[in-house]
Amino acid sequence: MEALAGKLALVTGASSGIGRETAKLFAQNGAALVLVARRRQALDALSRRGGGSLIFVSSFVGYSAGLPNMAAYVASKAGLIGLTQALASEFGGQGIRVNALLPGGTDTPMGREAANSVEARAWVEGLHALKRLARPEEIALSALYQASDASSFTTGTALLADGGVSISRS
């Protein structure tokens, strides 16, 4: 049985990293997809289907932590959480669930650009309670939970899938 059969999922950032892996996993699980990304050529490379839940990928940054020199990023990710709550409230009566996914450090092209040396990567990994970065597929699995019927009574939430970075102080 496909966990997302009959569901529609809007996946933003679907041309690479977490968004791409989420789109692929959702398609494998029967979802109809609406894909959004900035890089049209990479987006066009993704195997089209159909599906059903709205999930914004935000971040622990702007929710449980602030980092210096990242004001625009923090503001945009925090804004997604507010948008998630507003849309969940507006559309819940129509059976539309809206949630946010808040990953920690993830081994993506963007993550590699931000932590672009062995030392920087080790520092970022050390921030996490699990002492490593997530693989994009791991974050996609959390998105699958949010989109599936397993979370049928979940809306307006911000799900941390952050490897414990939001609670780690070591």
PDB file of C-alpha atoms in Angstrom:
ATOM      1  CA  MET A   1       0.000   0.000   0.000  1.00  0.00           C
ATOM      2  CA  GLU A   2       1.297   3.456  -0.897  1.00  0.00           C
ATOM      3  CA  ALA A   3       1.343   5.750   2.137  1.00  0.00           C
ATOM      4  CA  LEU A   4       0.396   8.821   0.104  1.00  0.00           C
ATOM      5  CA  ALA A   5      -2.013   7.382  -2.458  1.00  0.00           C
ATOM      6  CA  GLY A   6      -4.684   9.963  -3.257  1.00  0.00           C
ATOM      7  CA  LYS A   7      -2.718  12.792  -1.623  1.00  0.00           C
ATOM      8  CA  LEU A   8      -1.466  16.009  -3.220  1.00  0.00           C
ATOM      9  CA  ALA A   9       1.878  17.389  -2.010  1.00  0.00           C
ATOM     10  CA  LEU A  10       3.418  20.750  -2.821  1.00  0.00           C
ATOM     11  CA  VAL A  11       7.205  20.414  -2.573  1.00  0.00           C
ATOM     12  CA  THR A  12       9.252  23.603  -2.689  1.00  0.00           C
ATOM     13  CA  GLY A  13      12.969  23.553  -3.352  1.00  0.00           C
ATOM     14  CA  ALA A  14      12.411  20.345  -5.295  1.00  0.00           C
ATOM     15  CA  SER A  15      15.397  20.632  -7.633  1.00  0.00           C
ATOM     16  CA  SER A  16      18.041  19.494  -5.109  1.00  0.00           C
ATOM     17  CA  GLY A  17      18.848  18.408  -1.576  1.00  0.00           C
ATOM     18  CA  ILE A  18      16.010  17.787   0.870  1.00  0.00           C
ATOM     19  CA  GLY A  19      13.319  18.969  -1.544  1.00  0.00           C
ATOM     20  CA  ARG A  20      14.485  16.625  -4.320  1.00  0.00           C
ATOM     21  CA  GLU A  21      14.689  13.599  -2.005  1.00  0.00           C
ATOM     22  CA  THR A  22      11.267  14.439  -0.540  1.00  0.00           C
ATOM     23  CA  ALA A  23       9.717  14.693  -4.014  1.00  0.00           C
ATOM     24  CA  LYS A  24      11.198  11.342  -5.039  1.00  0.00           C
ATOM     25  CA  LEU A  25      10.060   9.624  -1.827  1.00  0.00           C
ATOM     26  CA  PHE A  26       6.571  11.094  -2.037  1.00  0.00           C
ATOM     27  CA  ALA A  27       6.233   9.980  -5.667  1.00  0.00           C
ATOM     28  CA  GLN A  28       7.343   6.467  -4.705  1.00  0.00           C
ATOM     29  CA  ASN A  29       4.609   6.491  -2.078  1.00  0.00           C
ATOM     30  CA  GLY A  30       1.851   7.447  -4.506  1.00  0.00           C
ATOM     31  CA  ALA A  31       1.572  11.210  -4.030  1.00  0.00           C
ATOM     32  CA  ALA A  32       0.515  13.612  -6.731  1.00  0.00           C
ATOM     33  CA  LEU A  33       3.115  16.364  -6.699  1.00  0.00           C
ATOM     34  CA  VAL A  34       3.266  20.072  -7.346  1.00  0.00           C
ATOM     35  CA  LEU A  35       6.980  20.894  -7.505  1.00  0.00           C
ATOM     36  CA  VAL A  36       8.507  24.333  -7.084  1.00  0.00           C
ATOM     37  CA  ALA A  37      12.166  25.358  -7.391  1.00  0.00           C
ATOM     38  CA  ARG A  38      14.429  28.114  -8.643  1.00  0.00           C
ATOM     39  CA  ARG A  39      16.408  25.893 -11.041  1.00  0.00           C
ATOM     40  CA  ARG A  40      14.002  24.916 -13.817  1.00  0.00           C
ATOM     41  CA  GLN A  41      16.379  22.490 -15.583  1.00  0.00           C
ATOM     42  CA  ALA A  42      16.985  20.448 -12.412  1.00  0.00           C
ATOM     43  CA  LEU A  43      13.274  20.535 -11.603  1.00  0.00           C
ATOM     44  CA  ASP A  44      12.342  19.276 -15.066  1.00  0.00           C
ATOM     45  CA  ALA A  45      14.514  16.201 -14.421  1.00  0.00           C
ATOM     46  CA  LEU A  46      12.059  14.934 -11.751  1.00  0.00           C
ATOM     47  CA  SER A  47       9.524  11.036 -12.522  1.00  0.00           C
ATOM     48  CA  ARG A  48       5.657  13.318 -12.397  1.00  0.00           C
ATOM     49  CA  ARG A  49       2.792  11.853 -10.349  1.00  0.00           C
ATOM     50  CA  GLY A  50      -0.155  13.021  -8.167  1.00  0.00           C
ATOM     51  CA  GLY A  51      -0.889  13.462  -4.157  1.00  0.00           C
ATOM     52  CA  GLY A  52      -2.076  15.595  -0.815  1.00  0.00           C
ATOM     53  CA  SER A  53      -0.443  17.799   2.016  1.00  0.00           C
ATOM     54  CA  LEU A  54       1.310  21.154   2.246  1.00  0.00           C
ATOM     55  CA  ILE A  55       4.686  21.045   4.020  1.00  0.00           C
ATOM     56  CA  PHE A  56       7.054  23.998   4.249  1.00  0.00           C
ATOM     57  CA  VAL A  57      10.721  23.249   4.887  1.00  0.00           C
ATOM     58  CA  SER A  58      11.837  25.769   7.458  1.00  0.00           C
ATOM     59  CA  SER A  59      14.776  25.347   9.858  1.00  0.00           C
ATOM     60  CA  PHE A  60      15.656  25.110  13.511  1.00  0.00           C
ATOM     61  CA  VAL A  61      17.419  28.416  12.822  1.00  0.00           C
ATOM     62  CA  GLY A  62      14.846  31.064  13.610  1.00  0.00           C
ATOM     63  CA  TYR A  63      12.794  28.662  15.713  1.00  0.00           C
ATOM     64  CA  SER A  64      15.026  27.302  18.470  1.00  0.00           C
ATOM     65  CA  ALA A  65      18.303  29.073  17.649  1.00  0.00           C
ATOM     66  CA  GLY A  66      19.663  32.198  16.060  1.00  0.00           C
ATOM     67  CA  LEU A  67      22.988  32.384  14.281  1.00  0.00           C
ATOM     68  CA  PRO A  68      25.033  35.501  13.547  1.00  0.00           C
ATOM     69  CA  ASN A  69      25.192  36.944  10.030  1.00  0.00           C
ATOM     70  CA  MET A  70      22.063  35.036   8.964  1.00  0.00           C
ATOM     71  CA  ALA A  71      19.309  37.585   9.597  1.00  0.00           C
ATOM     72  CA  ALA A  72      17.607  37.253   6.198  1.00  0.00           C
ATOM     73  CA  TYR A  73      17.696  33.439   6.333  1.00  0.00           C
ATOM     74  CA  VAL A  74      16.415  33.390   9.926  1.00  0.00           C
ATOM     75  CA  ALA A  75      13.593  35.812   9.112  1.00  0.00           C
ATOM     76  CA  SER A  76      12.469  33.823   6.076  1.00  0.00           C
ATOM     77  CA  LYS A  77      12.489  30.494   7.924  1.00  0.00           C
ATOM     78  CA  ALA A  78      10.666  31.944  10.941  1.00  0.00           C
ATOM     79  CA  GLY A  79       8.165  33.490   8.540  1.00  0.00           C
ATOM     80  CA  LEU A  80       7.417  30.056   7.081  1.00  0.00           C
ATOM     81  CA  ILE A  81       6.435  28.824  10.521  1.00  0.00           C
ATOM     82  CA  GLY A  82       3.994  31.718  10.928  1.00  0.00           C
ATOM     83  CA  LEU A  83       2.636  31.104   7.431  1.00  0.00           C
ATOM     84  CA  THR A  84       2.219  27.415   8.289  1.00  0.00           C
ATOM     85  CA  GLN A  85       0.114  28.259  11.323  1.00  0.00           C
ATOM     86  CA  ALA A  86      -2.015  30.831   9.505  1.00  0.00           C
ATOM     87  CA  LEU A  87      -2.721  28.558   6.526  1.00  0.00           C
ATOM     88  CA  ALA A  88      -3.469  25.592   8.794  1.00  0.00           C
ATOM     89  CA  SER A  89      -6.027  27.699  10.617  1.00  0.00           C
ATOM     90  CA  GLU A  90      -7.537  29.070   7.415  1.00  0.00           C
ATOM     91  CA  PHE A  91      -7.811  25.794   5.510  1.00  0.00           C
ATOM     92  CA  GLY A  92      -8.215  23.175   8.253  1.00  0.00           C
ATOM     93  CA  GLY A  93     -11.993  23.212   7.922  1.00  0.00           C
ATOM     94  CA  GLN A  94     -11.575  22.165   4.298  1.00  0.00           C
ATOM     95  CA  GLY A  95      -9.488  19.151   5.290  1.00  0.00           C
ATOM     96  CA  ILE A  96      -6.228  20.752   4.211  1.00  0.00           C
ATOM     97  CA  ARG A  97      -3.331  20.151   6.591  1.00  0.00           C
ATOM     98  CA  VAL A  98      -0.339  22.498   6.621  1.00  0.00           C
ATOM     99  CA  ASN A  99       2.869  21.747   8.513  1.00  0.00           C
ATOM    100  CA  ALA A 100       6.497  22.838   8.634  1.00  0.00           C
ATOM    101  CA  LEU A 101       9.550  20.606   8.746  1.00  0.00           C
ATOM    102  CA  LEU A 102      12.587  21.949  10.594  1.00  0.00           C
ATOM    103  CA  PRO A 103      15.744  20.045   9.675  1.00  0.00           C
ATOM    104  CA  GLY A 104      19.097  20.487  11.323  1.00  0.00           C
ATOM    105  CA  GLY A 105      22.344  20.529   9.413  1.00  0.00           C
ATOM    106  CA  THR A 106      21.957  18.404   6.297  1.00  0.00           C
ATOM    107  CA  ASP A 107      24.533  17.170   3.800  1.00  0.00           C
ATOM    108  CA  THR A 108      23.251  19.081   0.768  1.00  0.00           C
ATOM    109  CA  PRO A 109      24.986  21.322  -1.778  1.00  0.00           C
ATOM    110  CA  MET A 110      23.827  24.355   0.231  1.00  0.00           C
ATOM    111  CA  GLY A 111      25.086  22.808   3.473  1.00  0.00           C
ATOM    112  CA  ARG A 112      28.447  21.998   1.907  1.00  0.00           C
ATOM    113  CA  GLU A 113      28.742  25.565   0.672  1.00  0.00           C
ATOM    114  CA  ALA A 114      28.048  26.942   4.150  1.00  0.00           C
ATOM    115  CA  ALA A 115      30.473  24.535   5.872  1.00  0.00           C
ATOM    116  CA  ASN A 116      33.094  24.554   3.146  1.00  0.00           C
ATOM    117  CA  SER A 117      36.104  23.193   5.016  1.00  0.00           C
ATOM    118  CA  VAL A 118      36.827  20.085   7.053  1.00  0.00           C
ATOM    119  CA  GLU A 119      37.027  22.221  10.181  1.00  0.00           C
ATOM    120  CA  ALA A 120      33.748  24.037   9.496  1.00  0.00           C
ATOM    121  CA  ARG A 121      31.925  20.769   8.799  1.00  0.00           C
ATOM    122  CA  ALA A 122      33.292  19.217  12.002  1.00  0.00           C
ATOM    123  CA  TRP A 123      32.116  22.269  13.946  1.00  0.00           C
ATOM    124  CA  VAL A 124      28.588  22.026  12.494  1.00  0.00           C
ATOM    125  CA  GLU A 125      28.442  18.271  13.111  1.00  0.00           C
ATOM    126  CA  GLY A 126      29.534  18.868  16.713  1.00  0.00           C
ATOM    127  CA  LEU A 127      26.570  21.187  17.307  1.00  0.00           C
ATOM    128  CA  HIS A 128      24.194  18.242  16.893  1.00  0.00           C
ATOM    129  CA  ALA A 129      23.459  15.781  19.705  1.00  0.00           C
ATOM    130  CA  LEU A 130      23.925  12.995  17.126  1.00  0.00           C
ATOM    131  CA  LYS A 131      27.324  14.512  16.161  1.00  0.00           C
ATOM    132  CA  ARG A 132      26.672  14.271  12.447  1.00  0.00           C
ATOM    133  CA  LEU A 133      24.713  15.877   9.644  1.00  0.00           C
ATOM    134  CA  ALA A 134      21.501  14.425   8.275  1.00  0.00           C
ATOM    135  CA  ARG A 135      21.321  12.791   4.889  1.00  0.00           C
ATOM    136  CA  PRO A 136      18.620  14.406   2.707  1.00  0.00           C
ATOM    137  CA  GLU A 137      16.779  11.062   2.639  1.00  0.00           C
ATOM    138  CA  GLU A 138      16.407  11.175   6.435  1.00  0.00           C
ATOM    139  CA  ILE A 139      14.702  14.554   6.271  1.00  0.00           C
ATOM    140  CA  ALA A 140      12.508  13.299   3.418  1.00  0.00           C
ATOM    141  CA  LEU A 141      11.305  10.469   5.697  1.00  0.00           C
ATOM    142  CA  SER A 142      10.123  13.055   8.229  1.00  0.00           C
ATOM    143  CA  ALA A 143       8.285  14.854   5.437  1.00  0.00           C
ATOM    144  CA  LEU A 144       6.718  11.531   4.422  1.00  0.00           C
ATOM    145  CA  TYR A 145       5.343  11.169   7.949  1.00  0.00           C
ATOM    146  CA  GLN A 146       3.876  14.679   7.797  1.00  0.00           C
ATOM    147  CA  ALA A 147       2.253  14.013   4.428  1.00  0.00           C
ATOM    148  CA  SER A 148       0.907  10.552   5.220  1.00  0.00           C
ATOM    149  CA  ASP A 149      -2.235   9.495   7.060  1.00  0.00           C
ATOM    150  CA  ALA A 150      -0.007   8.656  10.032  1.00  0.00           C
ATOM    151  CA  SER A 151      -0.224  12.381  10.828  1.00  0.00           C
ATOM    152  CA  SER A 152      -3.875  12.831   9.864  1.00  0.00           C
ATOM    153  CA  PHE A 153      -4.650  14.888  12.986  1.00  0.00           C
ATOM    154  CA  THR A 154      -1.497  16.988  12.742  1.00  0.00           C
ATOM    155  CA  THR A 155      -1.697  20.496  11.332  1.00  0.00           C
ATOM    156  CA  GLY A 156      -0.034  23.814  12.050  1.00  0.00           C
ATOM    157  CA  THR A 157       3.021  22.136  13.558  1.00  0.00           C
ATOM    158  CA  ALA A 158       6.752  22.714  13.289  1.00  0.00           C
ATOM    159  CA  LEU A 159       8.377  19.259  13.373  1.00  0.00           C
ATOM    160  CA  LEU A 160      12.025  19.293  14.431  1.00  0.00           C
ATOM    161  CA  ALA A 161      14.100  16.734  12.519  1.00  0.00           C
ATOM    162  CA  ASP A 162      17.324  18.316  13.648  1.00  0.00           C
ATOM    163  CA  GLY A 163      19.552  15.608  15.081  1.00  0.00           C
ATOM    164  CA  GLY A 164      19.229  17.287  18.457  1.00  0.00           C
ATOM    165  CA  VAL A 165      20.904  20.560  17.450  1.00  0.00           C
ATOM    166  CA  SER A 166      18.100  22.517  19.118  1.00  0.00           C
ATOM    167  CA  ILE A 167      18.751  20.849  22.500  1.00  0.00           C
ATOM    168  CA  SER A 168      22.496  20.191  22.343  1.00  0.00           C
ATOM    169  CA  ARG A 169      24.757  22.445  24.358  1.00  0.00           C
ATOM    170  CA  SER A 170      28.036  20.602  23.795  1.00  0.00           C
TER     171      SER A 170
END
